[in-house]
Coordinates of C-alpha atoms in Angstrom, one line a residue:
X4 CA 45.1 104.6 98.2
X5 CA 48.2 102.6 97.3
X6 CA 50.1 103.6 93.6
X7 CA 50.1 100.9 90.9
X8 CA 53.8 100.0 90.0
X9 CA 54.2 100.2 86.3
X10 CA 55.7 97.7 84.8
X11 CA 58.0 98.0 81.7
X12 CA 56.8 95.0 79.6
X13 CA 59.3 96.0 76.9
X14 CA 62.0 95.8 79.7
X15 CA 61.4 92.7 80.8
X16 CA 61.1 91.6 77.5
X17 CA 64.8 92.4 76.8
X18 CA 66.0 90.6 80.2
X19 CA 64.0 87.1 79.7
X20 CA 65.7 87.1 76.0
X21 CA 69.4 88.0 77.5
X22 CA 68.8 85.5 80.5
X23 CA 67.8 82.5 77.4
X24 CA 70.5 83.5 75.2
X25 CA 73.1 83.5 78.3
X26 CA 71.5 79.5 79.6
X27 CA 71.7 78.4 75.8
X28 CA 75.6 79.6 75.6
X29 CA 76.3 77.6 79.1
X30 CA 74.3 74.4 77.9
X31 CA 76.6 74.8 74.6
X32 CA 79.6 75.4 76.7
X33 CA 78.8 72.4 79.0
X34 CA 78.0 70.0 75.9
X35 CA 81.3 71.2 74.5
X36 CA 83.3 70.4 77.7
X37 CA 82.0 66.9 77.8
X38 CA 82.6 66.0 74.0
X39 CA 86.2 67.3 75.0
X40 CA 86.3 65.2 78.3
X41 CA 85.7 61.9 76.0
X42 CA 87.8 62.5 73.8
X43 CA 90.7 63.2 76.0
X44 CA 93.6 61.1 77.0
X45 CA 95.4 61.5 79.9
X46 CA 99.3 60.9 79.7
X47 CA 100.4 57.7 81.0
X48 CA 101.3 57.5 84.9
X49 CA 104.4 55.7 85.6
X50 CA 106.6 54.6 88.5
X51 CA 110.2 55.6 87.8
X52 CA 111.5 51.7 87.8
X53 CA 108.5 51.2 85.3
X54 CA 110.0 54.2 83.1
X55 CA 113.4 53.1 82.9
X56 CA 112.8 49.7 82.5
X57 CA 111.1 51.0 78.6
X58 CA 114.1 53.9 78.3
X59 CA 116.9 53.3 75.6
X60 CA 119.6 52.6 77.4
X61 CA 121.7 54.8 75.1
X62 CA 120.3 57.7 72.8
X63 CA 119.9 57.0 69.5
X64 CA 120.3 59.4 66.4
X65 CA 118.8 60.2 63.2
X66 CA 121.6 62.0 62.1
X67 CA 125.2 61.1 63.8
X68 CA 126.1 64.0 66.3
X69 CA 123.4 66.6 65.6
X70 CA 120.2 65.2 65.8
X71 CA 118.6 62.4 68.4
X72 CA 115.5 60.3 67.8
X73 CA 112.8 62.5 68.9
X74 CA 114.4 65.4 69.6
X75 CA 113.4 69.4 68.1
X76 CA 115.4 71.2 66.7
X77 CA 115.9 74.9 65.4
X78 CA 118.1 76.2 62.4
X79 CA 119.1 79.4 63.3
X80 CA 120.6 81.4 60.3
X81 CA 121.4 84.5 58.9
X82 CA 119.8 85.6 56.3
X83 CA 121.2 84.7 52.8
X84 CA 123.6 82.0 54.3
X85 CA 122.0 79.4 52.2
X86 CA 119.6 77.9 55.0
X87 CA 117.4 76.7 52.4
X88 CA 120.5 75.2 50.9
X89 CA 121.3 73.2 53.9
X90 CA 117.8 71.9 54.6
X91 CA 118.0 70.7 51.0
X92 CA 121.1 68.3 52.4
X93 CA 119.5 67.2 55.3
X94 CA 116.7 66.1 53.7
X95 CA 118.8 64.3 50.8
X96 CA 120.7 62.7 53.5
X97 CA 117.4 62.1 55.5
X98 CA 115.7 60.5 52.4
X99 CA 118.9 58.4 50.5
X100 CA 121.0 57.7 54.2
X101 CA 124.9 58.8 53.8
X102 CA 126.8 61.6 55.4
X103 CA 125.3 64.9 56.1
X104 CA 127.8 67.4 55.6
X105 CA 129.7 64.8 54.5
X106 CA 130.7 63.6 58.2
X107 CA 128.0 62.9 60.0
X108 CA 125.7 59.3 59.8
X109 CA 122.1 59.6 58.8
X110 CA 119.3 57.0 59.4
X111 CA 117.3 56.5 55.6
X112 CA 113.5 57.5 57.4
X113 CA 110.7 56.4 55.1
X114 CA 109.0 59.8 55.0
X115 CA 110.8 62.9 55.4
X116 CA 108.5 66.3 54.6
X117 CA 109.5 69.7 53.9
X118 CA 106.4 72.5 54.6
X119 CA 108.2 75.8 52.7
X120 CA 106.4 79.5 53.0
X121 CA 109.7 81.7 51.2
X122 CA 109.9 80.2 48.1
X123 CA 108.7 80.6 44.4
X124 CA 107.0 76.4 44.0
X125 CA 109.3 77.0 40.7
X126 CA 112.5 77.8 42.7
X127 CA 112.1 75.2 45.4
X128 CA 111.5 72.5 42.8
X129 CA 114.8 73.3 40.6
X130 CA 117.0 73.1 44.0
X131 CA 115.8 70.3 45.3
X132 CA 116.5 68.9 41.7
X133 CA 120.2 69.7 42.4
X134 CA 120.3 67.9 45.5
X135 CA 120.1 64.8 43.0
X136 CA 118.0 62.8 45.7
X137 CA 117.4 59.1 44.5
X138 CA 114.8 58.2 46.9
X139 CA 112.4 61.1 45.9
X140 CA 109.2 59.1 46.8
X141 CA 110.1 59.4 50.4
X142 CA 109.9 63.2 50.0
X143 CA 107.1 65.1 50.5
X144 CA 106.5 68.6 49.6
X145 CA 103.9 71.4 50.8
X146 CA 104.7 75.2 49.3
X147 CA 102.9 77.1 51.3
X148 CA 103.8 80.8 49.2
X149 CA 101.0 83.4 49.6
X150 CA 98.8 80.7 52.2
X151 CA 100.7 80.9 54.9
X152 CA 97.9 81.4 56.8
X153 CA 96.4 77.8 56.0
X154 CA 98.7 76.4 58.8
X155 CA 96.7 77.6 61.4
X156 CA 97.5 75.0 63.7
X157 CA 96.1 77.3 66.9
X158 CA 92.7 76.0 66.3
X159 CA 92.5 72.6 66.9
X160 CA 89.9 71.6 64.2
X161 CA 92.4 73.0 61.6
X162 CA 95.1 71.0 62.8
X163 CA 93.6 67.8 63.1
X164 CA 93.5 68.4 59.1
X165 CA 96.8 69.0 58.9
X166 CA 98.0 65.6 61.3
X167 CA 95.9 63.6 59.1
X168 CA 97.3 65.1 56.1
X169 CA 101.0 64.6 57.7
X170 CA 100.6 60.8 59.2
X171 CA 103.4 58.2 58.5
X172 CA 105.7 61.5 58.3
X173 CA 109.3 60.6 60.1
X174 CA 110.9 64.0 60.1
X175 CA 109.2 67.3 59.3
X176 CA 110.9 70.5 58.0
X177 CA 109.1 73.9 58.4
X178 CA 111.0 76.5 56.5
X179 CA 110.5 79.4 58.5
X180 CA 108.8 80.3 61.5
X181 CA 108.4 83.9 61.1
X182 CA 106.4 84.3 57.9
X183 CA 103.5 81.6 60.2
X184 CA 103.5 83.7 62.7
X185 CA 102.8 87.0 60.8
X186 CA 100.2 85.9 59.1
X187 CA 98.8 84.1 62.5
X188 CA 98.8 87.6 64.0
X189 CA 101.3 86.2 66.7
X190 CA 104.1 89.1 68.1
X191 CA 107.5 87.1 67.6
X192 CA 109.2 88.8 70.9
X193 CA 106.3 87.7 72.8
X194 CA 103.9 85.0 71.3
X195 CA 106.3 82.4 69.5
X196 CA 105.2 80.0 72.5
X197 CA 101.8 80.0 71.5
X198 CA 102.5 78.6 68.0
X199 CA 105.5 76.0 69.3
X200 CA 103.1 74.6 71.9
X201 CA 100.6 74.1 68.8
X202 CA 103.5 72.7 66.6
X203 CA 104.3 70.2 69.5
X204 CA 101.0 69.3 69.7
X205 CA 100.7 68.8 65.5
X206 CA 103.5 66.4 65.8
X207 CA 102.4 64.2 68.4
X208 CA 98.7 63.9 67.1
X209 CA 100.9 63.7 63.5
X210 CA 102.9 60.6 65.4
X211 CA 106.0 62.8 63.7
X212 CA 109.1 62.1 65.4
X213 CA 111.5 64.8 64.5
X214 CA 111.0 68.3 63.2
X215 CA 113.5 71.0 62.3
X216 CA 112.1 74.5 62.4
X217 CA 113.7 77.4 60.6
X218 CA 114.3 80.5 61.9
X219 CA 116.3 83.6 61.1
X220 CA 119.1 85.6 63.3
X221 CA 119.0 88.8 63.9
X222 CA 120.9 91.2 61.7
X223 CA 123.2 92.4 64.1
X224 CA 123.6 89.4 66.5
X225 CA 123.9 85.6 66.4
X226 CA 121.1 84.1 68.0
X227 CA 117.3 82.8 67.0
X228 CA 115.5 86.4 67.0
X229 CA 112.7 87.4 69.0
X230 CA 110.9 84.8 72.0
X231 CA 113.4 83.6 74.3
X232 CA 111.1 80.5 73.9
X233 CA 112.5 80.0 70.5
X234 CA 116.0 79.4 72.6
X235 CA 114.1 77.0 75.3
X236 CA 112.1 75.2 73.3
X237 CA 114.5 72.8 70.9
X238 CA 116.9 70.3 71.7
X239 CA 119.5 71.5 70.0
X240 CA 119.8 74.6 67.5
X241 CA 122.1 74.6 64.4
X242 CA 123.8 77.8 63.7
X243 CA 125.0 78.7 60.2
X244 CA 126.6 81.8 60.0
X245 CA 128.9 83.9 57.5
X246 CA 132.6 85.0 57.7
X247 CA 131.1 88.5 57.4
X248 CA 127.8 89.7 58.4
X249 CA 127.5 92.5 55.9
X250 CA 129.3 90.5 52.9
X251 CA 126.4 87.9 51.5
X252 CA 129.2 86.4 50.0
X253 CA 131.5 85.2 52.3
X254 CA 132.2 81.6 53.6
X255 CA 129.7 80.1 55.7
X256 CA 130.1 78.1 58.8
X257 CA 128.2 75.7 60.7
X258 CA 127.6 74.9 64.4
X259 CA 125.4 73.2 66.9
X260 CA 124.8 72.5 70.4
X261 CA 122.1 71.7 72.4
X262 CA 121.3 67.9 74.3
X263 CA 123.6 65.5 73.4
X264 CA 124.6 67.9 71.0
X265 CA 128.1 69.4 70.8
X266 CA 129.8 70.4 67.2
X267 CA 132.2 73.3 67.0
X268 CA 132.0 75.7 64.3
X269 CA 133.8 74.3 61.3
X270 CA 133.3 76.4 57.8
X271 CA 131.5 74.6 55.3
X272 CA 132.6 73.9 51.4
X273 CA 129.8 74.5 48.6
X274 CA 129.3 72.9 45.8
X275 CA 127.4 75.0 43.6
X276 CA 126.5 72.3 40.8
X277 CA 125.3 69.9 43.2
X278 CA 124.5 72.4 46.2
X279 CA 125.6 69.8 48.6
X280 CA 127.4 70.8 51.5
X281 CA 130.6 69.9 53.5
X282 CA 132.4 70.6 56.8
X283 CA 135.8 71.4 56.7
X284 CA 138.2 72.7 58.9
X285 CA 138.9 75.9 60.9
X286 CA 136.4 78.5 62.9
X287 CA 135.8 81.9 61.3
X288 CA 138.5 83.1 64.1
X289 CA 140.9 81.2 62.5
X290 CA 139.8 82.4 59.3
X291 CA 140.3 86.2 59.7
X292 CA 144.1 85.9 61.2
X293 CA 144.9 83.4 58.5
X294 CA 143.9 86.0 55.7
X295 CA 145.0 88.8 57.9
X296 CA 148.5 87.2 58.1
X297 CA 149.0 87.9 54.7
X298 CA 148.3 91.2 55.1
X299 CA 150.7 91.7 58.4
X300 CA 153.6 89.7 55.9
X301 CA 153.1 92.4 53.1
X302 CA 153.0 95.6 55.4
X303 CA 156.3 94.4 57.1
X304 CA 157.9 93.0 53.8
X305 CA 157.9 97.0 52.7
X306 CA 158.5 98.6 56.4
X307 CA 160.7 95.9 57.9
X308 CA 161.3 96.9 62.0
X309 CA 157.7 98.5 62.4
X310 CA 156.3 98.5 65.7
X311 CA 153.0 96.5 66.8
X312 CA 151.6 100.2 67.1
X313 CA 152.4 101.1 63.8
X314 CA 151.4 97.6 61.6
X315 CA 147.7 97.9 63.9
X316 CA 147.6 101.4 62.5
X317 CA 148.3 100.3 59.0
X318 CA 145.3 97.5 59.1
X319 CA 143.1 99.9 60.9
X320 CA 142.6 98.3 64.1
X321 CA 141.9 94.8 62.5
X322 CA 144.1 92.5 64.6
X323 CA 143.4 94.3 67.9
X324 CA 141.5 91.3 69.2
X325 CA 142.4 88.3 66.4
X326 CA 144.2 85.1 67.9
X327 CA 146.5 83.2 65.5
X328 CA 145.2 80.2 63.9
X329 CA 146.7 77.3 65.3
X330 CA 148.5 75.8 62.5
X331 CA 150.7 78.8 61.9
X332 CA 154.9 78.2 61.9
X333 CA 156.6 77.9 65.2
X334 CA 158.5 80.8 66.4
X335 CA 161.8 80.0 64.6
X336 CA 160.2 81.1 61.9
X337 CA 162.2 84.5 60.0
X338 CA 162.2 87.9 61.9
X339 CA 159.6 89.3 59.1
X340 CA 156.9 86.3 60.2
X341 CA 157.3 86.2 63.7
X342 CA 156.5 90.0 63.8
X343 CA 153.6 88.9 62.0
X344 CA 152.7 86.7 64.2
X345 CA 153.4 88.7 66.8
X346 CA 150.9 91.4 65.7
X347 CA 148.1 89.6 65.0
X348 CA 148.1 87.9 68.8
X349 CA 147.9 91.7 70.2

């Protein structure tokens, strides 16, 4: 006689929920896919005569030399160089037109905004109110101190929020892009991408045209830290960098380069009552042998006839690899300056 199977009704119980639970996830999956597909848009499909025939013919910039219509861009600084300073005079410039730095044209933009996560609301407030800028209604203002993590941009719903909130916005300036991604929980040597696909995204659904992010150096080099993406993904990147990495209060300088972007590194005047900022003249290489030169000029004023051995001994090794700035004397200059001279080029 054949043996009844048991059956384990408690078992198949447990596998009738699972398999209802797992068709109701796919049916919401599903739904979800087609709400997407409705909304979307695909990009426009063009034949290259059609796309040229719409291009510019020339570009076209917002501010003279340093930043084209449309373009990204990233302000790469060290820390305590006065970045905050600087985006203070970009967006005076952006807001009341004039010369940023004092050389180069800017565009008046009806909306210019500045999203800050550093500062005290108190202390951002009292620079900008040295910036003295006229058209202050074209500012707009978002201190983001202690909810940093309200710009969660990597979920879409969240963002939409945040392009509604940011609509008719010409220029937008996030000030800075690692305190976003710590609280986002996104690795800055490997995840930066993540959130600057996200941003890209923000400003198109934003209809934002230009957008300066932020960023710090590393403390021993001179380049954006972490994500190499942080190098490929703006147009052009600002540097602003001190005479002296380890003295917070030496001179500053200011270069950028990027597409259609090419300013050498000029060192930039402050002034402190204002806090606007200028470019001058002269590199930081220029700089060192100028001050140096003094240096060279005393040592050989008390031990006229030393050797190049013996006045690179005296400075410790500090014009081993400094050129001469080139607006020094010629050399018919005295004996004492032209072994000067002649030290400093070694």
């Amino acid at each position: 006689m054949a043996e009844t199977a048991v059956v384990d009704t408690d078992f198949e119980d447990r596998v009738e929920e699972a398999v209802r639970r797992t068709l109701v996830n796919e049916e919401a999956r599903r739904r979800i896919r087609d709400e997407s597909a409705e909304e979307f848009v695909l990009p426009e499909v063009q034949t290259l005569k059609a796309f040229l025939a719409v291009s510019p013919e020339d570009v076209q910039y917002r501010v003279a030399e340093l930043m084209a219509e449309g373009s990204r861009i990233v302000l790469a600084a060290q820390y305590k160089s006065g970045k905050t300073t600087l985006v203070g005079n970009v967006v005076r410039c952006l807001a009341d037109g004039g010369l940023f730095l004092g050389q180069f044209k800017t565009e008046r933009v009806k909306r210019v905004a500045i999203l800050d996560n550093e500062l005290d609301p108190r202390t951002l407030s009292s620079w900008l109110r040295d910036q003295g800028i006229r058209n202050t209604s074209r500012v707009s203002v978002v201190s983001m101190r202690g909810r940093v993590a309200s710009f969660n941009i990597l979920d879409d719903a969240i963002r939409a929020k945040w392009a509604e909130a940011l609509t008719g916005i010409d220029v937008l300036v996030f000030d800075c892009l690692r305190p976003v991604l710590d609280a986002l929980g996104l690795d800055e040597n490997t995840q930066a991408g993540r959130f600057l696909t996200a941003f890209d995204a923000l400003l198109y659904e934003a209809g934002i045209s230009e957008a300066v992010i932020v960023h710090h150096m590393g403390h021993s080099g001179e380049r954006s830290r972490g994500d190499s993406r942080i190098l490929d993904w703006p147009d052009a990147t600002w540097k602003l960098i001190r005479q002296s990495s380890d003295d917070p209060t030496s001179p500053r300088f200011f270069s950028a380069f990027g597409r259609d972007v090419d300013v050498p590194e000029s060192q930039l005047s402050y002034d402190p009552a204002s806090r606007h900022l200028t470019l001058g003249e002269g590199n930081r290489r220029d700089a060192r042998a100028a001050d140096l030169i003094e240096d060279i000029l005393d040592y050989v004023s008390v031990h006229p006839g030393s050797s190049l051995t013996q006045i690179r001994d005296a400075l410790a090794g500090t014009t081993r690899t400094l050129p001469l700035p080139s607006n020094l004397p010629s050399t018919r200059a005295p004996s004492k300056q032209t072994d000067a001279r002649a030290a400093a080029a070694a």
